[in-house]
CSV table of C-alpha atoms in Angstrom, one decimal:
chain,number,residue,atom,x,y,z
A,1,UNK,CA,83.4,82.2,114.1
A,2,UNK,CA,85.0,78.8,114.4
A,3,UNK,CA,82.2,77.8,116.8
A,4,UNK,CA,79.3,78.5,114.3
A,5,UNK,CA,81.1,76.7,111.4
A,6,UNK,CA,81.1,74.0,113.5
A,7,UNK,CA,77.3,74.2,114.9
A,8,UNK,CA,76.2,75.1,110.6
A,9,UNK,CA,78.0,72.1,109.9
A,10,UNK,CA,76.3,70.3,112.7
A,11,UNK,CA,73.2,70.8,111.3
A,12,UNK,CA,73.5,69.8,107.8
A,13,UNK,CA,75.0,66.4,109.0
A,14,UNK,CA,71.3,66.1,111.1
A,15,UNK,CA,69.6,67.2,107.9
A,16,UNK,CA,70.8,64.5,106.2
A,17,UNK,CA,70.3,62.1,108.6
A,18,UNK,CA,66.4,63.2,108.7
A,19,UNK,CA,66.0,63.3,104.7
A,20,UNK,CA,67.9,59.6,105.0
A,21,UNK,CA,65.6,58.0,107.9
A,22,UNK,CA,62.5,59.9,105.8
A,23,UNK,CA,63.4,57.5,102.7
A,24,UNK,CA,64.3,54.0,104.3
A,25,UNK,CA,61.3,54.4,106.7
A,26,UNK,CA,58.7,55.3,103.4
A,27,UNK,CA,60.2,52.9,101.2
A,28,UNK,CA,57.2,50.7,99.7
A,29,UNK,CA,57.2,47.2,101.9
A,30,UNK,CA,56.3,44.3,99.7
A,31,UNK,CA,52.4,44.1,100.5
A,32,UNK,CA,50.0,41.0,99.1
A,33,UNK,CA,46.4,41.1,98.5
A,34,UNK,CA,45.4,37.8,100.0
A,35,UNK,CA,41.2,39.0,100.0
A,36,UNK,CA,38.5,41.9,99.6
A,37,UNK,CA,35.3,41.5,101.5
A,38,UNK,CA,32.6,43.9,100.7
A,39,UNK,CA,28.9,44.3,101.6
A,40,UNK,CA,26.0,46.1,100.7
A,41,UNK,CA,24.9,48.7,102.5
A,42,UNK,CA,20.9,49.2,100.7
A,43,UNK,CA,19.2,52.8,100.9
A,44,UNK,CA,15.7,52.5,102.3
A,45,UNK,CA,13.0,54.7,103.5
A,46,UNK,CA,14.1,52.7,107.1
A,47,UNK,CA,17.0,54.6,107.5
A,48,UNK,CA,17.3,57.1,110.2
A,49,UNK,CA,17.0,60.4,109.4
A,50,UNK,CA,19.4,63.4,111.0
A,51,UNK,CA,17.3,65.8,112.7
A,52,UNK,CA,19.3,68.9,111.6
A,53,UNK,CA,19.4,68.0,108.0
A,54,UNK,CA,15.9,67.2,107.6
A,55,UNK,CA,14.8,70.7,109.5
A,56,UNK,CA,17.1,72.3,107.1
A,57,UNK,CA,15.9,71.1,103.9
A,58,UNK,CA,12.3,71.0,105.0
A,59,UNK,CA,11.5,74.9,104.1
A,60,UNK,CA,13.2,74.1,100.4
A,61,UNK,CA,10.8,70.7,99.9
A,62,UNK,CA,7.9,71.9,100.6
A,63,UNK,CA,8.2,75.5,98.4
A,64,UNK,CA,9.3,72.9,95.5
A,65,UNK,CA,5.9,70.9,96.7
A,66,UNK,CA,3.7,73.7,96.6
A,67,UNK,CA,5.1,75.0,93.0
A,68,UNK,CA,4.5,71.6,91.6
A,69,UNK,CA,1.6,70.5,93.4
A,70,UNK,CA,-0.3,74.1,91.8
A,71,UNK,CA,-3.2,73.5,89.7
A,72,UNK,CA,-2.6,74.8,85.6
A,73,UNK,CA,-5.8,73.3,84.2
A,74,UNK,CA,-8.4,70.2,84.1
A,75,UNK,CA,-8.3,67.3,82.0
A,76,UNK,CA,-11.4,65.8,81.5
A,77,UNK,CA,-10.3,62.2,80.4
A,78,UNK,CA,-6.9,60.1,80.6
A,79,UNK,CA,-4.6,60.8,78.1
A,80,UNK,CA,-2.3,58.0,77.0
A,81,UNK,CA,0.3,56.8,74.9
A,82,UNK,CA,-1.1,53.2,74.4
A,83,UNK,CA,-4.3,53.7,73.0
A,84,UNK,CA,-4.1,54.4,69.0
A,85,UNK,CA,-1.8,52.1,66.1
A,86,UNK,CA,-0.5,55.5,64.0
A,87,UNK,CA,-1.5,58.2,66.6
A,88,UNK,CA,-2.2,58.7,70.5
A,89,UNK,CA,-4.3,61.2,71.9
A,90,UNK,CA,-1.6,62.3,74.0
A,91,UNK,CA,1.2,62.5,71.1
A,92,UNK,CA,-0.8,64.5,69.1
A,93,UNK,CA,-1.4,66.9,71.7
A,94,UNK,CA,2.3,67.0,72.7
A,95,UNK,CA,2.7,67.4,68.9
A,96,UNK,CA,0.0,70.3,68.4
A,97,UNK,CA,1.5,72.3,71.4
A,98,UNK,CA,4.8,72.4,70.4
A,99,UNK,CA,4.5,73.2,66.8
A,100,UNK,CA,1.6,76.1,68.5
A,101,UNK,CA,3.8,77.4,70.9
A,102,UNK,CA,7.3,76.7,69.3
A,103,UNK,CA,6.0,78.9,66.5
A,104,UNK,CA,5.7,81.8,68.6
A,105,UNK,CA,9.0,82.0,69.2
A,106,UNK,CA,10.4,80.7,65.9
A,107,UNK,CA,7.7,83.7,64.2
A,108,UNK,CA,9.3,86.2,66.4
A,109,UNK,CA,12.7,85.5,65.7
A,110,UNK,CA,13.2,84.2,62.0
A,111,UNK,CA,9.8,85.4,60.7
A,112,UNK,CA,8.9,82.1,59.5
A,113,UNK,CA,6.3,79.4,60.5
A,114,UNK,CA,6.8,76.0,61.4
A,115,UNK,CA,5.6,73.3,59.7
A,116,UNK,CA,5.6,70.2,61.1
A,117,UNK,CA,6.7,68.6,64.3
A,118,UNK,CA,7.8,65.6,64.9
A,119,UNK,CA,8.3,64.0,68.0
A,120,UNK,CA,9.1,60.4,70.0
A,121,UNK,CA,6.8,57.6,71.0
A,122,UNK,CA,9.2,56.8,73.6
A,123,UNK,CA,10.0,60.2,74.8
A,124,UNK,CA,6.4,60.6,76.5
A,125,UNK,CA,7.0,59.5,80.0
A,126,UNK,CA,3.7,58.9,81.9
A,127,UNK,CA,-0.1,59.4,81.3
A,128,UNK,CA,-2.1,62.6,81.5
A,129,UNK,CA,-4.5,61.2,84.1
A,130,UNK,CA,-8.0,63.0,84.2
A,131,UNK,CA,-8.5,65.8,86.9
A,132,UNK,CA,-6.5,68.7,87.9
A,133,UNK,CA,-3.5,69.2,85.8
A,134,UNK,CA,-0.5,70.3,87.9
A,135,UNK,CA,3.1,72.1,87.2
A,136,UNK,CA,4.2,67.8,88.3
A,137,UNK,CA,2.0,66.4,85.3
A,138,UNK,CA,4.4,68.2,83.0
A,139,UNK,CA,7.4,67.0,84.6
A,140,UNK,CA,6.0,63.7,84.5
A,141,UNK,CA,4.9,63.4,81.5
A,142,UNK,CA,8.4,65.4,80.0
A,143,UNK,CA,11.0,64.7,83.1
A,144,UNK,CA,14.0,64.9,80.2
A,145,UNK,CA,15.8,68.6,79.5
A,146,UNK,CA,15.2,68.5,76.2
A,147,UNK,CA,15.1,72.0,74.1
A,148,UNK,CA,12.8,72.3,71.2
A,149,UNK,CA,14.6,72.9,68.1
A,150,UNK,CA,13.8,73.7,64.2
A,151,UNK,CA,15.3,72.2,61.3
A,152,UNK,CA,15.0,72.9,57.9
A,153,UNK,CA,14.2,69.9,55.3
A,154,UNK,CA,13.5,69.4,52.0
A,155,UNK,CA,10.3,67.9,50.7
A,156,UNK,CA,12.6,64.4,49.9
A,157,UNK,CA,13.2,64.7,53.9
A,158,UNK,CA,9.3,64.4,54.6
A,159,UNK,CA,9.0,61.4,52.5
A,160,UNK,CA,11.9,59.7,54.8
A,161,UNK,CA,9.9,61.0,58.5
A,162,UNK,CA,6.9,59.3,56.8
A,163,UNK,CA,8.7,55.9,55.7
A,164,UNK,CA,10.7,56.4,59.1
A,165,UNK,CA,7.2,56.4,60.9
A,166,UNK,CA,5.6,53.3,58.6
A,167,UNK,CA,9.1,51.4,59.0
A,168,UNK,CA,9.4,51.8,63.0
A,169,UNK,CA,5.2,50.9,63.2
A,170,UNK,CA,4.7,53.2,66.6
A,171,UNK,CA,2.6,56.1,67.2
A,172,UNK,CA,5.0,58.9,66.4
A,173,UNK,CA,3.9,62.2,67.6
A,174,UNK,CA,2.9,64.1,64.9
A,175,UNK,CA,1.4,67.9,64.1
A,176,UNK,CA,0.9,69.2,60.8
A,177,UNK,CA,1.0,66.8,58.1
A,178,UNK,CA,-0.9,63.8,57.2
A,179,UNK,CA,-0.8,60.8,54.7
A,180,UNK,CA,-2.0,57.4,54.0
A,181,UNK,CA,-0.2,53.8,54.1
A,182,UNK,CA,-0.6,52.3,50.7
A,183,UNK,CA,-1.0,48.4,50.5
A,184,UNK,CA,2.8,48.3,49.5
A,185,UNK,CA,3.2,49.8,52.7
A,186,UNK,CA,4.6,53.4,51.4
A,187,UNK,CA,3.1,57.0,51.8
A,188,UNK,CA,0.9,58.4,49.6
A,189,UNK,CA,-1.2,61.8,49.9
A,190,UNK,CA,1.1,64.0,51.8
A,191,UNK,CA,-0.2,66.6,52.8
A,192,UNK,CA,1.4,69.4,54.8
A,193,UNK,CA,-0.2,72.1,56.6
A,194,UNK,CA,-3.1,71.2,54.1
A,195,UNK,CA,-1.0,71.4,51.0
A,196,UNK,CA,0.3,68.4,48.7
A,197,UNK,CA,4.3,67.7,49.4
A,198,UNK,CA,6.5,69.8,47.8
A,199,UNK,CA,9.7,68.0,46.8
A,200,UNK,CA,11.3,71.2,45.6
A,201,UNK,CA,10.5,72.8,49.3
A,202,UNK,CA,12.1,74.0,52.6
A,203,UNK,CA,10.0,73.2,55.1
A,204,UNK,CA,10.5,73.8,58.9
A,205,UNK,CA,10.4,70.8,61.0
A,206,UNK,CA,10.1,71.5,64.8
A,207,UNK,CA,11.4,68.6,67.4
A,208,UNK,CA,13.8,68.5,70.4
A,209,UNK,CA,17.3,68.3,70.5
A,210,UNK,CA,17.8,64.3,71.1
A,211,UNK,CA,15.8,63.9,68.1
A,212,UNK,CA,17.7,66.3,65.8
A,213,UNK,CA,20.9,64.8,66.9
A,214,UNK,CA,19.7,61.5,65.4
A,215,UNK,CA,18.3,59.7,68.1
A,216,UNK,CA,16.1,57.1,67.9
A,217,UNK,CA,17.8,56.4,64.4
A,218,UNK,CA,16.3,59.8,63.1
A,219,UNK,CA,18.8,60.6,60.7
A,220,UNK,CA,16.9,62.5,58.6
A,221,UNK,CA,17.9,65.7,60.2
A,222,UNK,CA,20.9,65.4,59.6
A,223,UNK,CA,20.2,66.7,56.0
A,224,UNK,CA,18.7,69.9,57.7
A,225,UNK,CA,20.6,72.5,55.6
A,226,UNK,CA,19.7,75.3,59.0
A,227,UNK,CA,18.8,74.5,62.5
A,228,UNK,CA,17.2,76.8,65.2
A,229,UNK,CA,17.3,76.0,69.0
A,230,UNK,CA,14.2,77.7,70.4
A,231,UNK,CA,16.0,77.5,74.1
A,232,UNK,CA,12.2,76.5,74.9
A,233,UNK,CA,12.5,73.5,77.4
A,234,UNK,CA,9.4,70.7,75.8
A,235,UNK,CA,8.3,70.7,79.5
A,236,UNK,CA,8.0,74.4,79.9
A,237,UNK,CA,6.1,74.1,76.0
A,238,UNK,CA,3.9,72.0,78.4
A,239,UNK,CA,3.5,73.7,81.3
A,240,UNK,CA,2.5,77.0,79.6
A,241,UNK,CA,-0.1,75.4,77.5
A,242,UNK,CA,-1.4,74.7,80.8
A,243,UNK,CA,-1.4,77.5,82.1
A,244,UNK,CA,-3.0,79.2,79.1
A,245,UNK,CA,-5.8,77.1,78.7
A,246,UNK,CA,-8.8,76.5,81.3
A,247,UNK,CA,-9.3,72.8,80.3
A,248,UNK,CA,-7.0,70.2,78.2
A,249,UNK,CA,-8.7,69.3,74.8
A,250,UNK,CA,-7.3,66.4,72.9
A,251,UNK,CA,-7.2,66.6,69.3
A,252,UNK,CA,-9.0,64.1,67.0
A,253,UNK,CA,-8.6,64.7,63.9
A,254,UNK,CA,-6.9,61.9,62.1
A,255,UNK,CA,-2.9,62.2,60.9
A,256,UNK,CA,-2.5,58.7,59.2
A,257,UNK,CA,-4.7,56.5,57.6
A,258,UNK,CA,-4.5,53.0,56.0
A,259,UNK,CA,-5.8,52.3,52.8
């Protein structure tokens, strides 16, 4: 008995000993910066590439090569976003497929029709070249995630998208209204889906989500008393009106006119 107080007593002395030599020797030593160096290290197409990881991730590539590299449809001329003052022939497709296709689902869930749809200069991303139209072309063209959504306005909410279009002087994407630019630069003859402007109206405004957050200083929607997300990607809008049709037809009737 004696013997193993002595041996338990024994060991808490080296316990504390250990827990004493653990804090002197990881005490923080008094350590000046005195200088950093640092160099850059670029990313080419020069660097070496690992055998095994390349053979691994070659079956994924070129599956995800051969799903974007597959023919929809054929355009028969270059679409573009620079050609046009008010409208391009390339918004106003993007506008007239959306607002087509967005209505399917909007019909089949609310049992209403969409209106008008409004879209972003900016938010087109690359041409429509002519020839074969490919699942790429869309992602091109739309590369952001952006959801198409519906928002309902008022008719004093169509008078701000047209002063918002006159005022930022860029070829807005538009499907399904029109107007005119008076000389005192305000609009005039608004028409939507062929009718004059309704003040006293709801009308349903389809665009994507950036847009009905208030991007691009749209702040209109923000006075939408309902709002709709579709959960319909703008590029998949895209990629099934390619698939649907057999060639790519751009629109030309006229949208906005000066007087």
């Amino acid at each position: 008995m004696v013997k193993l107080k002595k041996y338990n007593g024994f060991l808490k002395l080296f316990v504390i000993f250990l827990t004493l030599f653990s804090i002197f020797s990881c005490s923080p030593k008094n350590y000046n910066l005195t200088k950093i160096e640092g160099k850059q290290l670029p990313v080419t197409e020069k660097a070496g590439e690992t055998p095994t990881i390349e053979a691994f991730i070659k079956p994924y590539r070129d599956h995800i090569n051969q799903d974007l590299d597959n023919v929809l449809a054929y355009c028969p001329e270059t679409l573009d976003k620079s050609t046009g003052k008010w409208q391009t022939n390339i918004g106003s497709l993007l506008a007239d497929v959306c607002l087509q296709r967005g209505n399917l689902v909007f019909k089949a869930r609310e049992k209403k029709d969409i209106d008008v749809c409004l879209l972003n200069h900016g938010g087109i991303r690359a041409i429509l070249p002519k020839g074969n139209v490919t699942t790429r072309t869309a992602f091109e063209i739309m590369p952001f995630e952006n959801n198409l959504v519906v928002i309902a306005l008022k008719g004093e909410q169509i008078l701000d998208i047209a002063a918002y279009i006159i005022k930022e002087k860029k070829p807005q994407p538009l499907s399904g209204m029109t107007f005119t630019i008076a000389k005192d630069n305000t609009a005039k003859n608004i028409m939507v889906q062929g009718k004059p402007l309704d003040l006293n109206k709801t009308y349903y405004v389809a665009t994507n989500d950036y847009l009905a957050n208030g991007g691009d200083s749209m702040t209109f929607f923000a006075k939408g008393t309902e709002k709709f997300d579709l959960n319909y990607k703008l590029r998949n809008v895209l990629i099934d009106y390619f698939k649907e049709v057999d060639t790519v037809v751009a629109p030309k009737n006229v949208r906005i006119t000066e007087e």
